[in-house]
Amino acid sequence: MVLPAGLKEMHSMLAETDAHRRVTTARRFLRTLYMEENPPGYMGLSTFEAGSVTRWLPAHSFSEAAYLAVELGERQDVYLNIGLRAEDLGDKRRGTAEDVIALPGLWADIDVQGPAHKEQRLPPTKRDALKVIKGIRLSPTWIIDSGHGLQPHWLFRELWTFEDEKERQGAQELSRRFQATLQARAREYGWRVDGTHDLARVLRIPGTYNHKLEPKEVEIAWPR
Amino acid sequence: MPGPDDLKRYNPDDLEPYLTEVAPKTEHEVNFEGNGHDPEAARSLLGLLRDRLSPRILNAIEGGPEAFEPEEGKDGSTSGADDAVCTVLIGVGLTDNQIRNIYSAYPIGTREKYARRGNDYLAGTLKNEREWVDANGKSKATNDDAWEEPVPLPEGLPPVAALDPAMVPEPLRGWLGDVSERMQIPLDFAATGAVVVAGSLIGRKIGIYPKRYDDWLVVPNLWGALHS
């Protein structure tokens, strides 16, 4: 599309404004997720477009991470490694659950039926996905609309920083059982929910785009 | 999006009761080594102590550290709850083993850090609190945690004058008398609400000039409350 000069400038200004809004969304999400001014360790932003690449930033770098996520997310899917790591593992390493030192909460990733997913036994709609979420009778902290599904988070009152390996294993087991509860709920309806309980799990970031099919903005759907 | 303080958040242990899959025993099992873990004995002991502990301490034992309500200015953290509970239990004469047994059977010990760290942590708290109680002779948690014998409440009600129907504004009198009779309630109940509502509807439309030939105007505001 060719735009006249004035309209072109306006279009560019609007695009900048929209990017600014999305950076603000991402920053607020990260700050609220990790709760503290100075969370320990590093957070990782991963992309998989040209092989797995992870950028590690000090976990308190909310603004830098938000800018980077929105910038990377313009043309590709970008994900947050929700568990913090003790050190910068380098671009080529995402690390494993054993490297996670702190966790902000528990989560689920509930895909819904549609052209973005081959699996047929998914909840038919996002409204149906809510029925699965209600399998945990505590309201989630928020529900992220990832574009083709919902990602509810149940955040902790304070960042769960593991004091030792046993505590980390306890968190892993709690996450597994938590998702097993949601999966059991989904089975009652004849649906399937993927297990995403691994502490090294990556999740989408509000303010970025889901590029499967037509780009859709990842948003905090609830509460507004 | 609401502010961070308005969002719901949980302790990891808050989620536990909502999970349908039981945890394997090797993970979140409380490890109170060598204390003769005996939940039945713990329940019996707490039953005997119930009248000697304040609701604040009982809530913390039975509801877990998150149910602990500190006194104003006191430590409300998990450690604060443990300090308060341990000093009170020491103060009423329990041995360390008896306290460990209560911790192993009630949420004060089966949630939060004791659930994860077990006996070593509790041993440290007990040592510190017992030293403090020995040095100071009482619980530092509060002065009122050791309750005195309760005094019976006074019986009977003070005399309350009945509302004279003549005091109800004439336009409302018949209607309110009818309401109170048919609902079988004192006239006061119907009249208080109605008169206050009427006052709020009138608002600033009517006022009183207390001094003749003066511009001092008072607009009455009417409040009402019922005690029964």
Tab-separated table of C-alpha atoms in Angstrom:
chain	number	residue	atom	x	y	z
A	1	MET	CA	0.000	0.000	0.000
A	2	VAL	CA	1.381	3.432	-0.952
A	3	LEU	CA	0.433	6.182	1.474
A	4	PRO	CA	0.587	9.936	0.787
A	5	ALA	CA	3.443	11.678	2.677
A	6	GLY	CA	1.268	13.118	5.486
A	7	LEU	CA	-0.555	9.865	6.060
A	8	LYS	CA	2.715	7.958	5.990
A	9	GLU	CA	4.103	10.125	8.801
A	10	MET	CA	0.923	9.707	10.808
A	11	HIS	CA	1.003	5.948	10.255
A	12	SER	CA	4.591	5.832	11.501
A	13	MET	CA	3.685	7.913	14.582
A	14	LEU	CA	0.755	5.636	15.370
A	15	ALA	CA	2.951	2.573	14.994
A	16	GLU	CA	5.456	4.070	17.448
A	17	THR	CA	2.678	4.861	19.878
A	18	ASP	CA	1.388	1.313	19.626
A	19	ALA	CA	4.882	-0.108	20.168
A	20	HIS	CA	5.256	2.139	23.212
A	21	ARG	CA	1.959	0.858	24.590
A	22	ARG	CA	3.072	-2.731	24.115
A	23	VAL	CA	6.441	-2.081	25.771
A	24	THR	CA	4.549	-0.618	28.754
A	25	THR	CA	2.337	-3.706	28.847
A	26	ALA	CA	5.339	-6.047	28.744
A	27	ARG	CA	7.200	-4.075	31.411
A	28	ARG	CA	4.223	-4.060	33.778
A	29	PHE	CA	3.764	-7.773	33.196
A	30	LEU	CA	7.388	-8.575	34.025
A	31	ARG	CA	7.521	-6.262	37.030
A	32	THR	CA	4.323	-7.733	38.447
A	33	LEU	CA	5.411	-11.279	37.639
A	34	TYR	CA	8.680	-11.073	39.555
A	35	MET	CA	7.288	-8.730	42.208
A	36	GLU	CA	10.547	-7.516	43.596
A	37	GLU	CA	12.739	-4.570	42.709
A	38	ASN	CA	15.771	-6.817	42.654
A	39	PRO	CA	14.864	-10.409	41.877
A	40	PRO	CA	17.913	-12.669	41.855
A	41	GLY	CA	19.612	-14.125	38.799
A	42	TYR	CA	18.752	-13.838	35.117
A	43	MET	CA	15.623	-13.974	32.997
A	44	GLY	CA	15.793	-15.385	29.491
A	45	LEU	CA	13.963	-14.346	26.318
A	46	SER	CA	13.947	-17.138	23.778
A	47	THR	CA	13.246	-17.189	20.077
A	48	PHE	CA	13.172	-20.269	17.869
A	49	GLU	CA	12.888	-18.760	14.389
A	50	ALA	CA	16.512	-19.300	13.391
A	51	GLY	CA	17.354	-22.059	15.818
A	52	SER	CA	17.012	-21.695	19.568
A	53	VAL	CA	18.504	-18.395	20.751
A	54	THR	CA	18.109	-17.087	24.303
A	55	ARG	CA	19.051	-13.591	25.456
A	56	TRP	CA	19.770	-13.462	29.181
A	57	LEU	CA	19.214	-10.262	31.125
A	58	PRO	CA	19.636	-9.533	34.836
A	59	ALA	CA	16.244	-10.341	36.332
A	60	HIS	CA	15.714	-6.757	37.511
A	61	SER	CA	16.044	-5.368	33.957
A	62	PHE	CA	12.310	-5.090	33.388
A	63	SER	CA	12.500	-2.146	30.969
A	64	GLU	CA	15.311	-3.593	28.881
A	65	ALA	CA	13.576	-6.962	28.722
A	66	ALA	CA	10.278	-5.336	27.721
A	67	TYR	CA	11.895	-3.333	24.899
A	68	LEU	CA	13.790	-6.377	23.697
A	69	ALA	CA	10.718	-8.614	23.833
A	70	VAL	CA	8.589	-6.174	21.824
A	71	GLU	CA	11.376	-5.556	19.326
A	72	LEU	CA	12.073	-9.270	18.819
A	73	GLY	CA	8.362	-9.985	18.817
A	74	GLU	CA	7.603	-7.754	15.842
A	75	ARG	CA	8.505	-10.512	13.387
A	76	GLN	CA	8.790	-13.706	15.380
A	77	ASP	CA	7.457	-15.494	18.426
A	78	VAL	CA	9.317	-14.547	21.579
A	79	TYR	CA	9.019	-16.379	24.882
A	80	LEU	CA	9.955	-15.789	28.503
A	81	ASN	CA	11.730	-18.505	30.501
A	82	ILE	CA	9.518	-18.139	33.540
A	83	GLY	CA	12.001	-19.659	35.986
A	84	LEU	CA	14.998	-17.460	36.815
A	85	ARG	CA	18.529	-18.813	36.369
A	86	ALA	CA	21.600	-18.116	38.484
A	87	GLU	CA	23.724	-16.948	35.563
A	88	ASP	CA	23.793	-15.903	31.937
A	89	LEU	CA	23.861	-19.286	30.198
A	90	GLY	CA	24.817	-17.828	26.815
A	91	ASP	CA	22.798	-17.459	23.609
A	92	LYS	CA	22.866	-21.133	22.759
A	93	ARG	CA	21.619	-22.510	26.067
A	94	ARG	CA	18.172	-22.298	27.577
A	95	GLY	CA	19.170	-24.491	30.477
A	96	THR	CA	17.026	-27.110	32.154
A	97	ALA	CA	14.736	-27.284	35.168
A	98	GLU	CA	17.818	-28.088	37.275
A	99	ASP	CA	19.189	-24.589	36.538
A	100	VAL	CA	16.095	-22.781	37.838
A	101	ILE	CA	16.720	-20.886	41.079
A	102	ALA	CA	13.431	-19.030	41.589
A	103	LEU	CA	9.834	-19.225	40.452
A	104	PRO	CA	7.134	-16.507	40.494
A	105	GLY	CA	4.113	-18.831	40.467
A	106	LEU	CA	2.409	-21.718	38.690
A	107	TRP	CA	0.820	-21.683	35.274
A	108	ALA	CA	-0.964	-23.648	32.590
A	109	ASP	CA	-1.026	-23.407	28.797
A	110	ILE	CA	-4.435	-24.339	27.436
A	111	ASP	CA	-4.613	-24.426	23.654
A	112	VAL	CA	-8.024	-24.273	21.982
A	113	GLN	CA	-9.240	-25.866	18.773
A	114	GLY	CA	-8.497	-24.040	15.536
A	115	PRO	CA	-6.240	-23.952	12.511
A	116	ALA	CA	-3.235	-23.116	14.725
A	117	HIS	CA	-3.376	-26.553	16.378
A	118	LYS	CA	-3.525	-30.030	14.823
A	119	GLU	CA	-4.803	-31.666	17.990
A	120	GLN	CA	-8.581	-32.099	17.791
A	121	ARG	CA	-9.361	-32.940	21.402
A	122	LEU	CA	-8.727	-29.423	22.666
A	123	PRO	CA	-11.341	-27.230	24.344
A	124	PRO	CA	-13.387	-25.873	21.410
A	125	THR	CA	-13.276	-22.231	22.515
A	126	LYS	CA	-11.553	-19.937	25.000
A	127	ARG	CA	-14.765	-19.898	26.987
A	128	ASP	CA	-14.453	-23.682	27.248
A	129	ALA	CA	-10.814	-23.290	28.307
A	130	LEU	CA	-12.112	-21.285	31.279
A	131	LYS	CA	-13.969	-24.417	32.420
A	132	VAL	CA	-10.622	-26.177	32.665
A	133	ILE	CA	-9.089	-23.274	34.588
A	134	LYS	CA	-11.927	-23.534	37.083
A	135	GLY	CA	-10.609	-27.015	37.891
A	136	ILE	CA	-8.420	-25.154	40.397
A	137	ARG	CA	-10.936	-23.558	42.686
A	138	LEU	CA	-8.665	-20.618	43.410
A	139	SER	CA	-8.952	-17.733	41.011
A	140	PRO	CA	-5.813	-17.265	38.910
A	141	THR	CA	-3.855	-14.049	39.314
A	142	TRP	CA	-4.415	-13.300	35.658
A	143	ILE	CA	-5.217	-15.018	32.391
A	144	ILE	CA	-3.073	-14.330	29.356
A	145	ASP	CA	-4.741	-14.673	25.959
A	146	SER	CA	-1.857	-16.153	24.004
A	147	GLY	CA	-3.644	-15.769	20.674
A	148	HIS	CA	-4.794	-19.346	20.195
A	149	GLY	CA	-5.329	-20.335	23.811
A	150	LEU	CA	-5.213	-19.171	27.408
A	151	GLN	CA	-2.328	-19.096	29.857
A	152	PRO	CA	-3.526	-18.615	33.439
A	153	HIS	CA	-0.941	-17.831	36.114
A	154	TRP	CA	-1.325	-18.318	39.850
A	155	LEU	CA	1.395	-16.060	41.202
A	156	PHE	CA	2.982	-16.491	44.600
A	157	ARG	CA	2.915	-13.830	47.294
A	158	GLU	CA	6.660	-13.645	47.029
A	159	LEU	CA	9.150	-15.025	44.578
A	160	TRP	CA	9.871	-18.622	45.567
A	161	THR	CA	13.668	-18.633	45.708
A	162	PHE	CA	14.924	-22.161	46.221
A	163	GLU	CA	17.298	-22.666	49.109
A	164	ASP	CA	18.432	-26.075	47.975
A	165	GLU	CA	17.880	-28.830	45.445
A	166	LYS	CA	15.206	-30.455	47.590
A	167	GLU	CA	13.146	-27.283	47.579
A	168	ARG	CA	13.519	-26.969	43.814
A	169	GLN	CA	12.316	-30.545	43.405
A	170	GLY	CA	9.380	-29.709	45.669
A	171	ALA	CA	8.420	-26.842	43.358
A	172	GLN	CA	8.746	-29.100	40.328
A	173	GLU	CA	6.497	-31.692	41.922
A	174	LEU	CA	3.929	-29.076	42.953
A	175	SER	CA	3.865	-27.771	39.378
A	176	ARG	CA	3.402	-31.300	38.010
A	177	ARG	CA	0.541	-32.098	40.357
A	178	PHE	CA	-1.030	-28.706	39.730
A	179	GLN	CA	-1.176	-29.326	36.011
A	180	ALA	CA	-2.252	-32.937	36.526
A	181	THR	CA	-5.278	-31.524	38.350
A	182	LEU	CA	-6.119	-29.280	35.391
A	183	GLN	CA	-5.566	-32.133	32.943
A	184	ALA	CA	-7.931	-34.339	34.947
A	185	ARG	CA	-10.507	-31.571	34.772
A	186	ALA	CA	-10.057	-31.338	30.984
A	187	ARG	CA	-10.518	-35.108	30.636
A	188	GLU	CA	-13.919	-34.813	32.303
A	189	TYR	CA	-14.967	-32.828	29.233
A	190	GLY	CA	-13.158	-35.148	26.826
A	191	TRP	CA	-10.440	-32.557	26.143
A	192	ARG	CA	-6.683	-32.592	26.287
A	193	VAL	CA	-4.332	-30.104	27.918
A	194	ASP	CA	-0.612	-30.343	27.274
A	195	GLY	CA	1.625	-30.847	30.283
A	196	THR	CA	3.791	-27.727	30.602
A	197	HIS	CA	4.877	-28.197	34.191
A	198	ASP	CA	8.609	-28.214	33.502
A	199	LEU	CA	10.257	-25.405	35.486
A	200	ALA	CA	12.273	-24.561	32.369
A	201	ARG	CA	9.042	-23.819	30.498
A	202	VAL	CA	8.817	-20.785	28.210
A	203	LEU	CA	5.624	-18.730	28.054
A	204	ARG	CA	4.418	-15.900	25.881
A	205	ILE	CA	4.734	-12.273	26.961
A	206	PRO	CA	1.838	-9.775	26.801
A	207	GLY	CA	2.689	-6.962	24.414
A	208	THR	CA	4.343	-9.304	21.891
A	209	TYR	CA	2.680	-11.033	18.947
A	210	ASN	CA	1.739	-14.645	18.381
A	211	HIS	CA	2.845	-15.167	14.788
A	212	LYS	CA	1.132	-18.491	14.164
A	213	LEU	CA	-1.171	-17.678	11.236
A	214	GLU	CA	-2.134	-13.974	11.286
A	215	PRO	CA	-0.223	-12.084	14.002
A	216	LYS	CA	-2.284	-11.688	17.171
A	217	GLU	CA	-1.249	-9.599	20.133
A	218	VAL	CA	-0.669	-11.526	23.354
A	219	GLU	CA	-2.805	-9.793	25.955
A	220	ILE	CA	-3.783	-9.949	29.591
A	221	ALA	CA	-7.386	-10.992	29.036
A	222	TRP	CA	-8.355	-10.962	32.702
A	223	PRO	CA	-8.519	-8.962	34.855
A	224	ARG	CA	-8.788	-5.933	32.610
B	1	MET	CA	-4.865	-4.155	34.427
B	2	PRO	CA	-5.370	-3.683	38.175
B	3	GLY	CA	-2.421	-2.557	40.273
B	4	PRO	CA	-0.009	-5.235	41.548
B	5	ASP	CA	-1.474	-5.002	45.046
B	6	ASP	CA	-4.994	-5.747	43.769
B	7	LEU	CA	-4.051	-9.031	42.120
B	8	LYS	CA	-4.644	-12.330	43.847
B	9	ARG	CA	-1.501	-14.099	44.985
B	10	TYR	CA	-0.923	-17.281	46.916
B	11	ASN	CA	1.589	-19.123	49.014
B	12	PRO	CA	2.638	-22.373	47.349
B	13	ASP	CA	0.961	-24.259	50.183
B	14	ASP	CA	-2.342	-22.419	49.614
B	15	LEU	CA	-2.689	-24.351	46.351
B	16	GLU	CA	-2.164	-27.741	47.945
B	17	PRO	CA	-5.754	-28.349	49.137
B	18	TYR	CA	-7.059	-27.813	45.596
B	19	LEU	CA	-4.929	-30.457	43.948
B	20	THR	CA	-6.582	-33.770	43.261
B	21	GLU	CA	-3.385	-35.729	42.913
B	22	VAL	CA	-1.827	-36.675	46.240
B	23	ALA	CA	1.823	-35.752	46.717
B	24	PRO	CA	4.316	-38.582	46.911
B	25	LYS	CA	5.435	-38.940	50.514
B	26	THR	CA	9.063	-38.330	49.748
B	27	GLU	CA	8.504	-34.733	48.707
B	28	HIS	CA	6.467	-32.539	51.043
B	29	GLU	CA	6.551	-34.860	53.997
B	30	VAL	CA	7.275	-33.099	57.270
B	31	ASN	CA	10.462	-34.348	58.786
B	32	PHE	CA	10.304	-33.972	62.545
B	33	GLU	CA	12.882	-36.583	63.370
B	34	GLY	CA	12.890	-38.414	66.639
B	35	ASN	CA	9.966	-36.634	68.235
B	36	GLY	CA	7.589	-39.553	68.380
B	37	HIS	CA	5.211	-38.056	65.793
B	38	ASP	CA	1.771	-38.830	67.163
B	39	PRO	CA	-1.073	-36.751	65.694
B	40	GLU	CA	-3.635	-38.238	68.090
B	41	ALA	CA	-1.579	-37.209	71.113
B	42	ALA	CA	-1.082	-33.746	69.599
B	43	ARG	CA	-4.837	-33.295	69.164
B	44	SER	CA	-5.537	-34.458	72.707
B	45	LEU	CA	-2.907	-32.101	74.077
B	46	LEU	CA	-4.231	-29.113	72.171
B	47	GLY	CA	-7.751	-30.028	73.316
B	48	LEU	CA	-6.594	-29.832	76.935
B	49	LEU	CA	-4.861	-26.511	76.324
B	50	ARG	CA	-7.649	-24.950	74.324
B	51	ASP	CA	-9.053	-22.907	77.193
B	52	ARG	CA	-5.637	-21.591	78.113
B	53	LEU	CA	-4.678	-20.286	74.673
B	54	SER	CA	-5.978	-17.105	73.075
B	55	PRO	CA	-7.905	-17.294	69.784
B	56	ARG	CA	-4.964	-15.534	68.141
B	57	ILE	CA	-2.570	-18.365	68.988
B	58	LEU	CA	-5.127	-21.093	68.286
B	59	ASN	CA	-5.773	-19.562	64.862
B	60	ALA	CA	-2.077	-19.640	64.059
B	61	ILE	CA	-1.741	-23.289	65.149
B	62	GLU	CA	-4.862	-24.527	63.386
B	63	GLY	CA	-4.883	-22.143	60.427
B	64	GLY	CA	-1.167	-21.999	59.751
B	65	PRO	CA	1.250	-19.053	59.780
B	66	GLU	CA	-0.871	-17.126	57.297
B	67	ALA	CA	-3.759	-17.077	59.763
B	68	PHE	CA	-1.590	-15.427	62.420
B	69	GLU	CA	-2.653	-11.913	63.339
B	70	PRO	CA	0.153	-10.063	65.084
B	71	GLU	CA	-0.501	-7.480	67.715
B	72	GLU	CA	-0.057	-3.933	66.508
B	73	GLY	CA	3.588	-3.253	65.799
B	74	LYS	CA	4.619	-6.894	66.242
B	75	ASP	CA	6.177	-9.206	63.695
B	76	GLY	CA	3.485	-10.645	61.389
B	77	SER	CA	5.812	-12.784	59.285
B	78	THR	CA	5.985	-16.568	59.369
B	79	SER	CA	8.813	-16.267	61.885
B	80	GLY	CA	6.684	-13.913	63.978
B	81	ALA	CA	3.918	-16.520	64.078
B	82	ASP	CA	6.393	-19.184	65.169
B	83	ASP	CA	7.926	-16.967	67.829
B	84	ALA	CA	4.483	-16.222	69.240
B	85	VAL	CA	3.259	-19.825	69.164
B	86	CYS	CA	6.454	-21.338	70.564
B	87	THR	CA	6.783	-18.855	73.429
B	88	VAL	CA	3.153	-19.346	74.415
B	89	LEU	CA	3.428	-23.140	74.289
B	90	ILE	CA	6.632	-22.988	76.321
B	91	GLY	CA	4.898	-20.573	78.682
B	92	VAL	CA	2.084	-23.034	79.392
B	93	GLY	CA	4.643	-25.690	80.268
B	94	LEU	CA	5.011	-27.916	77.191
B	95	THR	CA	8.242	-29.770	76.529
B	96	ASP	CA	10.085	-29.400	73.229
B	97	ASN	CA	8.880	-32.833	72.136
B	98	GLN	CA	5.260	-31.937	72.861
B	99	ILE	CA	5.626	-28.723	70.831
B	100	ARG	CA	7.275	-30.637	67.989
B	101	ASN	CA	4.400	-33.061	68.039
B	102	ILE	CA	1.886	-30.204	67.707
B	103	TYR	CA	3.941	-28.760	64.853
B	104	SER	CA	3.947	-32.101	63.065
B	105	ALA	CA	0.159	-32.447	63.309
B	106	TYR	CA	-1.167	-28.916	62.701
B	107	PRO	CA	-0.871	-26.392	59.845
B	108	ILE	CA	1.486	-24.187	61.885
B	109	GLY	CA	4.126	-26.817	61.158
B	110	THR	CA	2.881	-28.600	58.080
B	111	ARG	CA	2.809	-25.484	55.923
B	112	GLU	CA	5.420	-23.006	54.919
B	113	LYS	CA	9.026	-23.358	55.924
B	114	TYR	CA	8.669	-26.066	58.563
B	115	ALA	CA	7.076	-28.294	55.984
B	116	ARG	CA	10.161	-27.845	53.878
B	117	ARG	CA	12.866	-27.679	56.520
B	118	GLY	CA	11.448	-29.636	59.422
B	119	ASN	CA	13.170	-30.404	62.650
B	120	ASP	CA	16.335	-28.314	62.438
B	121	TYR	CA	14.392	-25.140	61.965
B	122	LEU	CA	12.024	-25.866	64.812
B	123	ALA	CA	14.882	-26.846	67.105
B	124	GLY	CA	16.483	-23.442	66.517
B	125	THR	CA	13.264	-21.564	67.232
B	126	LEU	CA	12.574	-23.579	70.375
B	127	LYS	CA	16.083	-22.989	71.700
B	128	ASN	CA	15.840	-19.222	71.159
B	129	GLU	CA	12.344	-18.888	72.592
B	130	ARG	CA	13.078	-21.068	75.620
B	131	GLU	CA	16.114	-18.914	76.401
B	132	TRP	CA	13.964	-15.816	76.091
B	133	VAL	CA	11.210	-17.206	78.308
B	134	ASP	CA	13.783	-18.329	80.906
B	135	ALA	CA	15.320	-14.863	80.941
B	136	ASN	CA	12.072	-12.889	80.959
B	137	GLY	CA	9.653	-15.170	82.688
B	138	LYS	CA	6.819	-14.779	80.226
B	139	SER	CA	5.904	-14.970	76.592
B	140	LYS	CA	7.171	-12.114	74.462
B	141	ALA	CA	4.315	-12.739	72.092
B	142	THR	CA	1.814	-10.869	74.180
B	143	ASN	CA	0.726	-10.258	77.714
B	144	ASP	CA	-2.787	-11.420	77.081
B	145	ASP	CA	-1.973	-14.798	75.588
B	146	ALA	CA	-2.206	-16.411	79.015
B	147	TRP	CA	-5.861	-15.779	79.767
B	148	GLU	CA	-7.309	-15.338	83.186
B	149	GLU	CA	-10.388	-17.215	84.287
B	150	PRO	CA	-13.364	-15.792	82.367
B	151	VAL	CA	-15.832	-13.649	84.272
B	152	PRO	CA	-19.533	-14.316	83.564
B	153	LEU	CA	-21.214	-11.778	81.338
B	154	PRO	CA	-23.843	-9.572	83.021
B	155	GLU	CA	-27.336	-10.868	82.494
B	156	GLY	CA	-30.451	-9.006	81.430
B	157	LEU	CA	-30.912	-5.976	79.207
B	158	PRO	CA	-30.872	-2.314	80.184
B	159	PRO	CA	-34.337	-0.754	79.988
B	160	VAL	CA	-35.041	0.868	76.647
B	161	ALA	CA	-38.036	3.147	76.216
B	162	ALA	CA	-40.485	2.120	73.520
B	163	LEU	CA	-40.976	4.532	70.638
B	164	ASP	CA	-44.116	6.546	71.188
B	165	PRO	CA	-46.138	6.516	67.930
B	166	ALA	CA	-46.861	10.176	68.525
B	167	MET	CA	-43.157	10.860	67.853
B	168	VAL	CA	-43.414	9.447	64.307
B	169	PRO	CA	-44.175	12.147	61.712
B	170	GLU	CA	-47.897	12.133	61.142
B	171	PRO	CA	-47.787	11.460	57.364
B	172	LEU	CA	-45.723	8.316	57.996
B	173	ARG	CA	-47.408	7.176	61.182
B	174	GLY	CA	-50.181	5.012	59.777
B	175	TRP	CA	-47.978	3.352	57.178
B	176	LEU	CA	-45.154	2.558	59.639
B	177	GLY	CA	-47.587	1.332	62.293
B	178	ASP	CA	-49.047	-1.025	59.721
B	179	VAL	CA	-45.594	-2.281	58.645
B	180	SER	CA	-44.451	-2.953	62.214
B	181	GLU	CA	-47.655	-4.740	63.109
B	182	ARG	CA	-47.712	-6.965	60.071
B	183	MET	CA	-43.978	-7.750	60.332
B	184	GLN	CA	-44.262	-8.218	64.098
B	185	ILE	CA	-41.350	-5.874	64.783
B	186	PRO	CA	-41.055	-2.892	67.108
B	187	LEU	CA	-42.177	0.370	65.541
B	188	ASP	CA	-38.593	1.655	65.988
B	189	PHE	CA	-37.284	-0.718	63.336
B	190	ALA	CA	-39.548	0.519	60.582
B	191	ALA	CA	-39.541	4.160	61.677
B	192	THR	CA	-35.769	4.609	61.951
B	193	GLY	CA	-35.102	3.576	58.376
B	194	ALA	CA	-38.046	5.471	56.961
B	195	VAL	CA	-37.289	8.737	58.760
B	196	VAL	CA	-33.600	8.628	57.776
B	197	VAL	CA	-34.526	7.905	54.162
B	198	ALA	CA	-37.010	10.774	54.205
B	199	GLY	CA	-34.263	13.023	55.613
B	200	SER	CA	-31.878	12.061	52.817
B	201	LEU	CA	-34.566	12.774	50.203
B	202	ILE	CA	-35.254	16.197	51.659
B	203	GLY	CA	-31.521	16.865	51.740
B	204	ARG	CA	-30.707	20.579	51.709
B	205	LYS	CA	-34.146	21.625	50.552
B	206	ILE	CA	-35.222	22.511	54.095
B	207	GLY	CA	-33.175	24.179	56.807
B	208	ILE	CA	-33.593	25.922	60.124
B	209	TYR	CA	-32.783	29.560	60.850
B	210	PRO	CA	-31.980	29.332	64.581
B	211	LYS	CA	-31.828	33.121	64.932
B	212	ARG	CA	-34.655	35.301	63.680
B	213	TYR	CA	-33.496	38.176	61.422
B	214	ASP	CA	-30.164	36.435	60.871
B	215	ASP	CA	-28.739	34.534	57.873
B	216	TRP	CA	-27.410	31.637	59.972
B	217	LEU	CA	-28.941	28.556	58.365
B	218	VAL	CA	-28.556	25.023	59.695
B	219	VAL	CA	-29.420	22.110	57.439
B	220	PRO	CA	-30.071	19.095	59.668
B	221	ASN	CA	-28.402	15.811	58.743
B	222	LEU	CA	-30.056	12.729	60.052
B	223	TRP	CA	-28.351	9.426	60.816
B	224	GLY	CA	-29.905	6.314	62.216
B	225	ALA	CA	-28.758	2.960	63.530
B	226	LEU	CA	-30.549	-0.026	65.026
B	227	HIS	CA	-29.329	-2.251	67.833
B	228	SER	CA	-31.355	-5.235	68.806
